mmCIF file of C-alpha atoms in Angstrom:
data_model
loop_
_atom_site.group_PDB
_atom_site.id
_atom_site.type_symbol
_atom_site.label_atom_id
_atom_site.label_comp_id
_atom_site.label_asym_id
_atom_site.label_seq_id
_atom_site.Cartn_x
_atom_site.Cartn_y
_atom_site.Cartn_z
ATOM 1 C CA UNK A 146 -6.550 -29.978 -22.221
ATOM 2 C CA UNK A 147 -6.155 -27.690 -19.294
ATOM 3 C CA UNK A 148 -8.790 -25.169 -18.551
ATOM 4 C CA UNK A 149 -8.263 -21.634 -19.949
ATOM 5 C CA UNK A 150 -6.719 -19.099 -17.514
ATOM 6 C CA UNK A 151 -9.508 -17.002 -15.895
ATOM 7 C CA UNK A 152 -7.394 -15.244 -13.127
ATOM 8 C CA UNK A 153 -3.899 -13.994 -13.570
ATOM 9 C CA UNK A 154 -2.234 -13.422 -10.130
ATOM 10 C CA UNK A 155 0.787 -11.120 -10.265
ATOM 11 C CA UNK A 156 2.466 -11.376 -6.926
ATOM 12 C CA UNK A 157 6.117 -11.669 -5.906
ATOM 13 C CA UNK A 158 5.721 -12.463 -2.291
ATOM 14 C CA UNK A 159 5.306 -16.258 -2.224
ATOM 15 C CA UNK A 160 3.488 -16.289 1.104
ATOM 16 C CA UNK A 161 0.870 -13.742 0.007
ATOM 17 C CA UNK A 162 0.505 -15.768 -3.211
ATOM 18 C CA UNK A 163 0.002 -18.982 -1.242
ATOM 19 C CA UNK A 164 -2.658 -17.295 0.978
ATOM 20 C CA UNK A 165 -4.433 -15.844 -2.006
ATOM 21 C CA UNK A 166 -4.576 -19.180 -3.796
ATOM 22 C CA UNK A 167 -5.849 -20.924 -0.643
ATOM 23 C CA UNK A 168 -8.668 -18.305 -0.341
ATOM 24 C CA UNK A 169 -9.660 -18.752 -3.961
ATOM 25 C CA UNK A 170 -9.457 -22.590 -3.628
ATOM 26 C CA UNK A 171 -12.035 -22.342 -0.867
ATOM 27 C CA UNK A 172 -14.364 -20.975 -3.378
ATOM 28 C CA UNK A 173 -13.367 -23.575 -6.106
ATOM 29 C CA UNK A 174 -11.737 -20.883 -8.138
ATOM 30 C CA UNK A 175 -8.204 -22.325 -8.443
ATOM 31 C CA UNK A 176 -8.283 -24.487 -11.611
ATOM 32 C CA UNK A 177 -8.026 -21.682 -13.856
ATOM 33 C CA UNK A 178 -5.425 -19.485 -12.127
ATOM 34 C CA UNK A 179 -1.959 -18.624 -13.361
ATOM 35 C CA UNK A 180 0.472 -17.130 -10.935
ATOM 36 C CA UNK A 181 3.493 -15.024 -12.100
ATOM 37 C CA UNK A 182 5.952 -13.316 -9.862
ATOM 38 C CA UNK A 183 7.004 -10.106 -11.656
ATOM 39 C CA UNK A 184 5.842 -7.379 -13.848
ATOM 40 C CA UNK A 185 7.796 -8.591 -16.937
ATOM 41 C CA UNK A 186 6.197 -12.057 -16.817
ATOM 42 C CA UNK A 187 2.712 -10.457 -16.352
ATOM 43 C CA UNK A 188 3.206 -8.302 -19.498
ATOM 44 C CA UNK A 189 4.708 -11.253 -21.466
ATOM 45 C CA UNK A 190 1.697 -13.415 -20.641
ATOM 46 C CA UNK A 191 -1.074 -10.887 -21.128
ATOM 47 C CA UNK A 192 0.283 -9.434 -24.410
ATOM 48 C CA UNK A 193 0.779 -12.850 -25.982
ATOM 49 C CA UNK A 194 -2.215 -14.942 -24.814
ATOM 50 C CA UNK A 195 -5.209 -15.372 -27.135
ATOM 51 C CA UNK A 196 -7.526 -16.094 -24.270
ATOM 52 C CA UNK A 197 -8.021 -13.061 -22.022
ATOM 53 C CA UNK A 198 -8.394 -13.815 -18.309
ATOM 54 C CA UNK A 199 -11.562 -12.513 -16.575
ATOM 55 C CA UNK A 200 -9.418 -10.526 -14.160
ATOM 56 C CA UNK A 201 -5.899 -9.730 -13.286
ATOM 57 C CA UNK A 202 -4.909 -9.348 -9.642
ATOM 58 C CA UNK A 203 -2.028 -6.977 -9.763
ATOM 59 C CA UNK A 204 0.395 -6.277 -6.853
ATOM 60 C CA UNK A 205 2.154 -2.927 -7.076
ATOM 61 C CA UNK A 206 5.691 -3.469 -5.596
ATOM 62 C CA UNK A 207 6.918 -5.978 -8.135
ATOM 63 C CA UNK A 208 10.392 -6.851 -9.370
ATOM 64 C CA UNK A 209 11.607 -5.949 -12.825
ATOM 65 C CA UNK A 210 8.517 -3.825 -13.829
ATOM 66 C CA UNK A 211 6.451 -1.979 -11.134
ATOM 67 C CA UNK A 212 2.794 -2.706 -11.059
ATOM 68 C CA UNK A 213 1.816 0.832 -12.014
ATOM 69 C CA UNK A 214 3.903 0.547 -15.103
ATOM 70 C CA UNK A 215 2.387 -2.811 -15.979
ATOM 71 C CA UNK A 216 -0.979 -1.176 -15.725
ATOM 72 C CA UNK A 217 0.095 1.711 -17.910
ATOM 73 C CA UNK A 218 1.525 -0.468 -20.584
ATOM 74 C CA UNK A 219 -1.504 -2.727 -20.629
ATOM 75 C CA UNK A 220 -3.818 0.192 -21.069
ATOM 76 C CA UNK A 221 -1.743 1.469 -24.077
ATOM 77 C CA UNK A 222 -2.450 -1.729 -26.060
ATOM 78 C CA UNK A 223 -5.878 -2.193 -27.783
ATOM 79 C CA UNK A 224 -5.978 -5.881 -26.829
ATOM 80 C CA UNK A 225 -5.689 -5.241 -23.059
ATOM 81 C CA UNK A 226 -7.116 -1.677 -22.929
ATOM 82 C CA UNK A 227 -10.362 -2.857 -21.309
ATOM 83 C CA UNK A 228 -9.006 -5.902 -19.476
ATOM 84 C CA UNK A 229 -10.391 -5.983 -15.906
ATOM 85 C CA UNK A 230 -7.529 -5.284 -13.578
ATOM 86 C CA UNK A 231 -7.765 -5.257 -9.757
ATOM 87 C CA UNK A 232 -4.820 -3.741 -7.846
ATOM 88 C CA UNK A 233 -4.283 -5.974 -4.739
ATOM 89 C CA UNK A 234 -1.593 -4.401 -2.635
ATOM 90 C CA UNK A 235 -0.273 -3.559 0.830
ATOM 91 C CA UNK A 236 -0.007 0.074 -0.072
ATOM 92 C CA UNK A 237 -2.496 2.388 1.502
ATOM 93 C CA UNK A 238 -0.680 5.408 -0.036
ATOM 94 C CA UNK A 239 -3.206 7.935 -1.432
ATOM 95 C CA UNK A 240 -0.976 8.644 -4.302
ATOM 96 C CA UNK A 241 -0.783 4.997 -5.417
ATOM 97 C CA UNK A 242 -4.485 4.701 -5.179
ATOM 98 C CA UNK A 243 -5.022 7.946 -7.308
ATOM 99 C CA UNK A 244 -2.387 6.876 -9.832
ATOM 100 C CA UNK A 245 -3.749 3.391 -10.176
ATOM 101 C CA UNK A 246 -7.243 4.827 -11.036
ATOM 102 C CA UNK A 247 -5.843 7.364 -13.338
ATOM 103 C CA UNK A 248 -3.977 4.657 -15.247
ATOM 104 C CA UNK A 249 -7.256 2.706 -15.552
ATOM 105 C CA UNK A 250 -7.452 0.167 -12.708
ATOM 106 C CA UNK A 251 -10.946 -1.222 -12.293
ATOM 107 C CA UNK A 252 -10.585 -1.573 -8.524
ATOM 108 C CA UNK A 253 -8.088 -1.029 -5.745
ATOM 109 C CA UNK A 254 -7.987 -3.256 -2.777
ATOM 110 C CA UNK A 255 -5.628 -3.149 0.207
ATOM 111 C CA UNK A 256 -4.708 -6.583 1.425
ATOM 112 C CA UNK A 257 -5.969 -7.094 4.962
ATOM 113 C CA UNK A 258 -3.434 -8.301 7.504
ATOM 114 C CA UNK A 259 -5.678 -10.518 9.558
ATOM 115 C CA UNK A 260 -6.342 -13.830 7.876
ATOM 116 C CA UNK A 261 -10.138 -13.945 8.205
ATOM 117 C CA UNK A 262 -10.464 -10.559 6.677
ATOM 118 C CA UNK A 263 -7.865 -11.475 3.965
ATOM 119 C CA UNK A 264 -9.834 -14.622 2.991
ATOM 120 C CA UNK A 265 -13.063 -12.658 2.838
ATOM 121 C CA UNK A 266 -11.631 -9.927 0.573
ATOM 122 C CA UNK A 267 -10.040 -12.414 -1.764
ATOM 123 C CA UNK A 268 -13.100 -14.625 -1.861
ATOM 124 C CA UNK A 269 -15.359 -11.495 -2.649
ATOM 125 C CA UNK A 270 -12.984 -10.468 -5.360
ATOM 126 C CA UNK A 271 -12.910 -14.029 -6.846
ATOM 127 C CA UNK A 272 -16.676 -14.381 -6.692
ATOM 128 C CA UNK A 273 -17.413 -10.844 -8.021
ATOM 129 C CA UNK A 274 -14.955 -10.968 -11.027
ATOM 130 C CA UNK A 275 -15.554 -14.585 -11.962
ATOM 131 C CA UNK A 276 -19.257 -14.902 -11.538
ATOM 132 C CA UNK A 277 -20.967 -11.516 -11.301
ATOM 133 C CA UNK A 278 -19.103 -9.171 -13.470
ATOM 134 C CA UNK A 279 -19.582 -8.976 -17.266
ATOM 135 C CA UNK A 280 -16.566 -7.954 -19.182
ATOM 136 C CA UNK A 281 -16.498 -6.673 -22.735
ATOM 137 C CA UNK A 282 -15.125 -9.195 -25.389
ATOM 138 C CA UNK A 283 -11.523 -8.769 -26.200
ATOM 139 C CA UNK B 137 17.023 23.848 14.812
ATOM 140 C CA UNK B 138 15.158 26.406 12.647
ATOM 141 C CA UNK B 139 11.638 25.834 11.473
ATOM 142 C CA UNK B 140 12.556 24.434 7.980
ATOM 143 C CA UNK B 141 15.060 21.986 9.504
ATOM 144 C CA UNK B 142 12.388 21.011 12.039
ATOM 145 C CA UNK B 143 9.860 20.452 9.382
ATOM 146 C CA UNK B 144 12.338 18.504 7.231
ATOM 147 C CA UNK B 145 13.097 16.215 10.300
ATOM 148 C CA UNK B 146 9.370 15.757 10.809
ATOM 149 C CA UNK B 147 9.027 14.698 7.210
ATOM 150 C CA UNK B 148 11.808 12.173 7.569
ATOM 151 C CA UNK B 149 10.079 10.835 10.636
ATOM 152 C CA UNK B 150 6.843 10.603 8.738
ATOM 153 C CA UNK B 151 8.450 8.731 5.903
ATOM 154 C CA UNK B 152 10.179 6.324 8.392
ATOM 155 C CA UNK B 153 6.869 5.634 10.327
ATOM 156 C CA UNK B 154 5.215 4.911 7.017
ATOM 157 C CA UNK B 155 7.943 2.615 5.794
ATOM 158 C CA UNK B 156 8.169 0.691 9.045
ATOM 159 C CA UNK B 157 4.453 0.254 9.445
ATOM 160 C CA UNK B 158 3.946 -0.678 5.799
ATOM 161 C CA UNK B 159 6.681 -3.205 5.687
ATOM 162 C CA UNK B 160 5.567 -4.871 8.794
ATOM 163 C CA UNK B 161 2.204 -5.678 7.286
ATOM 164 C CA UNK B 162 3.295 -8.540 4.906
ATOM 165 C CA UNK B 163 5.202 -10.576 7.514
ATOM 166 C CA UNK B 164 2.367 -10.110 9.892
ATOM 167 C CA UNK B 165 -0.134 -11.266 7.322
ATOM 168 C CA UNK B 166 2.036 -14.454 6.865
ATOM 169 C CA UNK B 167 2.074 -15.149 10.625
ATOM 170 C CA UNK B 168 -1.776 -14.690 10.737
ATOM 171 C CA UNK B 169 -2.440 -16.800 7.723
ATOM 172 C CA UNK B 170 0.069 -19.604 8.343
ATOM 173 C CA UNK B 171 -0.807 -20.034 11.947
ATOM 174 C CA UNK B 172 -4.440 -20.371 10.856
ATOM 175 C CA UNK B 173 -3.421 -23.024 8.212
ATOM 176 C CA UNK B 174 -1.824 -24.932 11.134
ATOM 177 C CA UNK B 175 -5.133 -25.118 12.776
ATOM 178 C CA UNK B 176 -7.183 -25.856 9.593
ATOM 179 C CA UNK B 177 -5.002 -28.402 7.969
ATOM 180 C CA UNK B 178 -3.113 -30.024 10.871
ATOM 181 C CA UNK B 179 -5.743 -30.103 13.510
ATOM 182 C CA UNK B 180 -4.985 -33.748 14.373
ATOM 183 C CA UNK B 181 -1.489 -32.840 15.224
ATOM 184 C CA UNK B 182 -2.568 -30.271 17.863
ATOM 185 C CA UNK B 183 -3.787 -30.978 21.312
ATOM 186 C CA UNK B 184 -5.749 -28.466 23.384
ATOM 187 C CA UNK B 185 -2.581 -26.689 24.484
ATOM 188 C CA UNK B 186 -1.432 -26.489 20.875
ATOM 189 C CA UNK B 187 -4.681 -24.813 19.827
ATOM 190 C CA UNK B 188 -4.335 -22.433 22.781
ATOM 191 C CA UNK B 189 -0.825 -21.462 21.686
ATOM 192 C CA UNK B 190 -2.108 -20.718 18.186
ATOM 193 C CA UNK B 191 -4.896 -18.565 19.596
ATOM 194 C CA UNK B 192 -2.273 -16.543 21.520
ATOM 195 C CA UNK B 193 -0.415 -15.936 18.239
ATOM 196 C CA UNK B 194 -3.667 -14.893 16.515
ATOM 197 C CA UNK B 195 -4.588 -12.569 19.300
ATOM 198 C CA UNK B 196 -1.250 -10.928 19.210
ATOM 199 C CA UNK B 197 -1.282 -10.509 15.528
ATOM 200 C CA UNK B 198 -4.539 -8.602 16.034
ATOM 201 C CA UNK B 199 -2.973 -6.366 18.627
ATOM 202 C CA UNK B 200 0.185 -5.595 16.480
ATOM 203 C CA UNK B 201 -2.036 -4.933 13.512
ATOM 204 C CA UNK B 202 -4.153 -2.388 15.373
ATOM 205 C CA UNK B 203 -1.026 -0.528 16.372
ATOM 206 C CA UNK B 204 0.314 -0.598 12.817
ATOM 207 C CA UNK B 205 -3.030 0.705 11.469
ATOM 208 C CA UNK B 206 -2.919 3.519 14.109
ATOM 209 C CA UNK B 207 0.660 4.537 13.163
ATOM 210 C CA UNK B 208 -0.218 4.559 9.479
ATOM 211 C CA UNK B 209 -3.192 6.753 10.284
ATOM 212 C CA UNK B 210 -0.995 9.150 12.333
ATOM 213 C CA UNK B 211 1.543 9.264 9.483
ATOM 214 C CA UNK B 212 -1.241 10.080 7.007
ATOM 215 C CA UNK B 213 -2.509 12.910 9.186
ATOM 216 C CA UNK B 214 1.103 14.187 9.185
ATOM 217 C CA UNK B 215 1.546 13.995 5.443
ATOM 218 C CA UNK B 216 -1.740 14.751 3.761
ATOM 219 C CA UNK B 217 -1.726 18.181 2.012
ATOM 220 C CA UNK B 218 -3.585 20.866 3.903
ATOM 221 C CA UNK B 219 -6.619 22.310 2.212
ATOM 222 C CA UNK B 220 -6.838 25.682 3.804
ATOM 223 C CA UNK B 221 -10.077 27.530 4.228
ATOM 224 C CA UNK B 222 -11.841 29.610 6.984
ATOM 225 C CA UNK B 223 -13.123 27.087 9.497
ATOM 226 C CA UNK B 224 -15.873 27.901 11.938
ATOM 227 C CA UNK B 225 -14.639 26.080 15.043
ATOM 228 C CA UNK B 226 -18.064 26.019 16.722
ATOM 229 C CA UNK B 227 -19.493 24.201 13.735
ATOM 230 C CA UNK B 228 -16.442 21.905 13.564
ATOM 231 C CA UNK B 229 -16.749 20.957 17.265
ATOM 232 C CA UNK B 230 -20.446 20.408 17.067
ATOM 233 C CA UNK B 231 -20.019 18.172 14.011
ATOM 234 C CA UNK B 232 -17.296 16.160 15.832
ATOM 235 C CA UNK B 233 -19.487 15.845 18.969
ATOM 236 C CA UNK B 234 -22.433 14.429 16.863
ATOM 237 C CA UNK B 235 -19.953 11.958 15.274
ATOM 238 C CA UNK B 236 -18.667 10.507 18.536
ATOM 239 C CA UNK B 237 -21.766 10.517 20.726
ATOM 240 C CA UNK B 238 -24.707 9.546 18.707
ATOM 241 C CA UNK B 239 -28.342 10.475 19.396
ATOM 242 C CA UNK B 240 -28.825 8.420 22.549
ATOM 243 C CA UNK B 241 -25.948 9.776 24.549
ATOM 244 C CA UNK B 242 -26.310 11.039 28.113
ATOM 245 C CA UNK B 243 -22.945 12.911 27.735
ATOM 246 C CA UNK B 244 -23.322 16.674 27.793
ATOM 247 C CA UNK B 245 -21.257 19.461 25.989
ATOM 248 C CA UNK B 246 -21.411 22.966 26.992
ATOM 249 C CA UNK B 247 -20.066 25.186 24.302
ATOM 250 C CA UNK B 248 -20.104 28.892 23.575
ATOM 251 C CA UNK B 249 -19.145 30.913 20.577
ATOM 252 C CA UNK B 250 -15.755 29.806 19.159
ATOM 253 C CA UNK B 251 -13.537 31.809 16.841
ATOM 254 C CA UNK B 252 -13.064 31.017 13.109
ATOM 255 C CA UNK B 253 -9.571 30.058 12.134
ATOM 256 C CA UNK B 254 -7.765 29.350 8.963
ATOM 257 C CA UNK B 255 -7.160 25.640 8.541
ATOM 258 C CA UNK B 256 -7.978 22.378 6.917
ATOM 259 C CA UNK B 257 -11.662 21.747 7.851
ATOM 260 C CA UNK B 258 -11.426 17.869 7.821
ATOM 261 C CA UNK B 259 -8.362 17.794 9.985
ATOM 262 C CA UNK B 260 -9.775 20.364 12.410
ATOM 263 C CA UNK B 261 -13.032 18.290 12.766
ATOM 264 C CA UNK B 262 -10.838 15.370 13.435
ATOM 265 C CA UNK B 263 -8.859 17.342 16.044
ATOM 266 C CA UNK B 264 -12.167 18.068 17.854
ATOM 267 C CA UNK B 265 -13.180 14.450 17.523
ATOM 268 C CA UNK B 266 -10.041 13.094 19.142
ATOM 269 C CA UNK B 267 -10.195 15.740 21.966
ATOM 270 C CA UNK B 268 -13.937 15.283 22.703
ATOM 271 C CA UNK B 269 -13.692 11.538 22.398
ATOM 272 C CA UNK B 270 -10.878 11.502 24.903
ATOM 273 C CA UNK B 271 -12.841 13.709 27.349
ATOM 274 C CA UNK B 272 -15.955 11.423 27.163
ATOM 275 C CA UNK B 273 -13.939 8.235 27.358
ATOM 276 C CA UNK B 274 -12.126 9.224 30.578
ATOM 277 C CA UNK B 275 -15.315 10.367 32.304
ATOM 278 C CA UNK B 276 -16.919 8.030 34.817
ATOM 279 C CA UNK B 277 -20.758 7.917 34.520
ATOM 280 C CA UNK B 278 -22.301 10.790 32.761
ATOM 281 C CA UNK B 279 -19.676 12.718 30.887
ATOM 282 C CA UNK B 280 -19.662 16.538 31.182
ATOM 283 C CA UNK B 281 -17.453 18.347 28.675
ATOM 284 C CA UNK B 282 -16.938 22.071 28.465
ATOM 285 C CA UNK B 283 -15.387 23.838 25.498
ATOM 286 C CA UNK B 284 -14.496 27.447 25.251
ATOM 287 C CA UNK B 285 -12.423 29.706 23.036
ATOM 288 C CA UNK B 286 -11.189 33.241 22.495
ATOM 289 C CA UNK B 287 -8.656 35.152 20.563
ATOM 290 C CA UNK B 288 -5.683 37.085 21.747
ATOM 291 C CA UNK B 289 -2.335 38.182 20.311
ATOM 292 C CA UNK B 290 -2.803 36.773 16.834
ATOM 293 C CA UNK B 291 -3.902 33.336 18.096
ATOM 294 C CA UNK B 292 -7.207 31.576 18.730
ATOM 295 C CA UNK B 293 -7.037 29.731 22.029
ATOM 296 C CA UNK B 294 -9.238 26.843 22.956
ATOM 297 C CA UNK B 295 -9.832 24.719 26.126
ATOM 298 C CA UNK B 296 -11.510 21.349 26.397
ATOM 299 C CA UNK B 297 -12.302 20.469 29.910
ATOM 300 C CA UNK B 298 -13.683 17.216 31.341
ATOM 301 C CA UNK B 299 -14.538 16.052 34.891
ATOM 302 C CA UNK B 300 -13.133 12.620 34.406
ATOM 303 C CA UNK B 301 -10.461 10.462 36.089
ATOM 304 C CA UNK B 302 -7.592 12.703 35.032
ATOM 305 C CA UNK B 303 -4.124 11.459 34.725
ATOM 306 C CA UNK B 304 -0.993 11.276 36.962
ATOM 307 C CA UNK B 305 0.961 14.601 36.256
ATOM 308 C CA UNK B 306 4.168 12.467 36.350
ATOM 309 C CA UNK B 307 3.062 10.911 33.053
ATOM 310 C CA UNK B 308 2.281 14.307 31.457
ATOM 311 C CA UNK B 309 5.005 13.693 28.759
ATOM 312 C CA UNK B 310 3.469 10.478 27.641
ATOM 313 C CA UNK B 311 0.050 11.977 27.131
ATOM 314 C CA UNK B 312 0.489 13.170 23.566
ATOM 315 C CA UNK B 313 3.038 10.426 22.517
ATOM 316 C CA UNK B 314 1.811 7.725 20.182
ATOM 317 C CA UNK B 315 0.998 4.206 21.555
ATOM 318 C CA UNK B 316 1.027 5.415 25.205
ATOM 319 C CA UNK B 317 -1.894 4.090 27.089
ATOM 320 C CA UNK B 318 -2.275 5.654 30.590
ATOM 321 C CA UNK B 319 -5.662 4.176 31.313
ATOM 322 C CA UNK B 320 -7.190 1.591 29.025
ATOM 323 C CA UNK B 321 -10.965 2.712 28.888
ATOM 324 C CA UNK B 322 -11.925 0.841 25.702
ATOM 325 C CA UNK B 323 -14.664 -1.633 26.172
ATOM 326 C CA UNK B 324 -12.474 -4.535 25.023
ATOM 327 C CA UNK B 325 -9.129 -3.525 26.591
ATOM 328 C CA UNK B 326 -7.669 -2.672 23.208
ATOM 329 C CA UNK B 327 -7.037 1.094 23.541
ATOM 330 C CA UNK B 328 -3.889 1.869 21.741
ATOM 331 C CA UNK B 329 -3.286 5.438 22.596
ATOM 332 C CA UNK B 330 -3.228 7.215 19.287
ATOM 333 C CA UNK B 331 -5.973 9.913 19.714
ATOM 334 C CA UNK B 332 -3.987 12.615 21.425
ATOM 335 C CA UNK B 333 -0.896 11.950 19.223
ATOM 336 C CA UNK B 334 -3.139 12.561 16.242
ATOM 337 C CA UNK B 335 -4.532 15.752 17.984
ATOM 338 C CA UNK B 336 -1.045 17.113 18.542
ATOM 339 C CA UNK B 337 0.035 16.328 14.944
ATOM 340 C CA UNK B 338 -2.905 18.313 13.658
ATOM 341 C CA UNK B 339 -2.364 21.326 15.835
ATOM 342 C CA UNK B 340 1.450 21.437 14.998
ATOM 343 C CA UNK B 341 0.709 21.217 11.241
ATOM 344 C CA UNK B 342 -1.432 24.298 11.621
ATOM 345 C CA UNK B 343 1.451 26.013 13.403
ATOM 346 C CA UNK B 344 -0.219 25.822 16.884
ATOM 347 C CA UNK B 345 0.547 24.320 20.317
ATOM 348 C CA UNK B 346 -1.196 21.953 22.585
ATOM 349 C CA UNK B 347 -0.817 21.000 26.187
ATOM 350 C CA UNK B 348 -2.813 19.499 29.071
ATOM 351 C CA UNK B 349 -3.219 20.262 32.679
ATOM 352 C CA UNK B 350 -4.345 17.764 35.264
ATOM 353 C CA UNK B 351 -7.004 19.350 37.441
ATOM 354 C CA UNK B 352 -8.370 18.298 40.912
ATOM 355 C CA UNK B 353 -11.241 16.927 38.845
ATOM 356 C CA UNK B 354 -10.461 15.884 35.342
ATOM 357 C CA UNK B 355 -8.239 17.419 32.625
ATOM 358 C CA UNK B 356 -8.101 20.656 30.669
ATOM 359 C CA UNK B 357 -6.502 20.350 27.294
ATOM 360 C CA UNK B 358 -5.557 23.743 25.739
ATOM 361 C CA UNK B 359 -4.521 24.391 22.247
ATOM 362 C CA UNK B 360 -3.811 27.574 20.175
ATOM 363 C CA UNK B 361 -3.919 28.140 16.473
ATOM 364 C CA UNK B 362 -2.559 31.132 14.563
ATOM 365 C CA UNK B 363 -5.163 33.479 13.088
ATOM 366 C CA UNK B 364 -3.084 34.332 10.071
ATOM 367 C CA UNK B 365 -2.035 31.613 7.713
ATOM 368 C CA UNK B 366 1.583 30.844 8.344
ATOM 369 C CA UNK B 367 1.494 27.121 8.119
ATOM 370 C CA UNK B 368 4.885 25.368 8.174
#
């Protein structure tokens, strides 16, 4: 039986996804990751699964359903109301940041451009949400 | 072009700057990441020259990234809403000076009473920081910076004067333009020329004007801000 999904990565840019997975793999955190590439797939997965991931890494500029709308819809459902969601985006726009927190994001991280900084950011996220953070039971 | 057309045009330019700099980030991240993967996963296939080539790529990713970050910063300064209040410019300038020099500095600032103006406090502190930082950076040895200000004809007028290396008056147009480096005085040769562009953007957003004059010794930067709130 495969391991339960602990991290859901919602990322449409395949290169960003590859780099993110690589950074997580360096910390042995890849066995339990699922990667989806648009907002619709993210909602489908999260609203149907019985095992809640420990964290969702959510990009904002997504095809089909925008990341902020994904966030809003997840917060409307009791099952995903308190699911840990980290926005991981290129957007440094103040209004995206403000809106993400208003809608109930647990964290907002701007993807660094330079690879060392990117690996460090993703590694820190992985370690924090997988090992340190305590989430409420679903 | 009237003022509202001018302001609409500036807004378009801000949006364009933002879109370009934002959209450049993802491909640049891929160049940085995948060239590193080349070194990490395919080290055997690379000789010394191959590794040098990758280093050149990485270094230039860093350079381009710093410019993108600077343009995004400039664009943010141009778009963030103004939070208007009465700003004591003496206090703002002193605060900025403390930010840029630190306690062990041998740079000196002479400053007298300055007028109070209506404006966004954070942005005006930032304005002083950019102007004072520029004055210190382009001084050789111990920096001496003088600041004075006065009011006349509905405007507050300020001058920041240094005794530094000055600039070639032929390049006066480039002084306040973004990404124009007339002399690179940063310690690591990575000055990117955004400070005075940020300063000009802040002054214009407050409805004021800014200019520089090359002196026999150093530079005088003058700016004026309206005393009544008439922000475009």
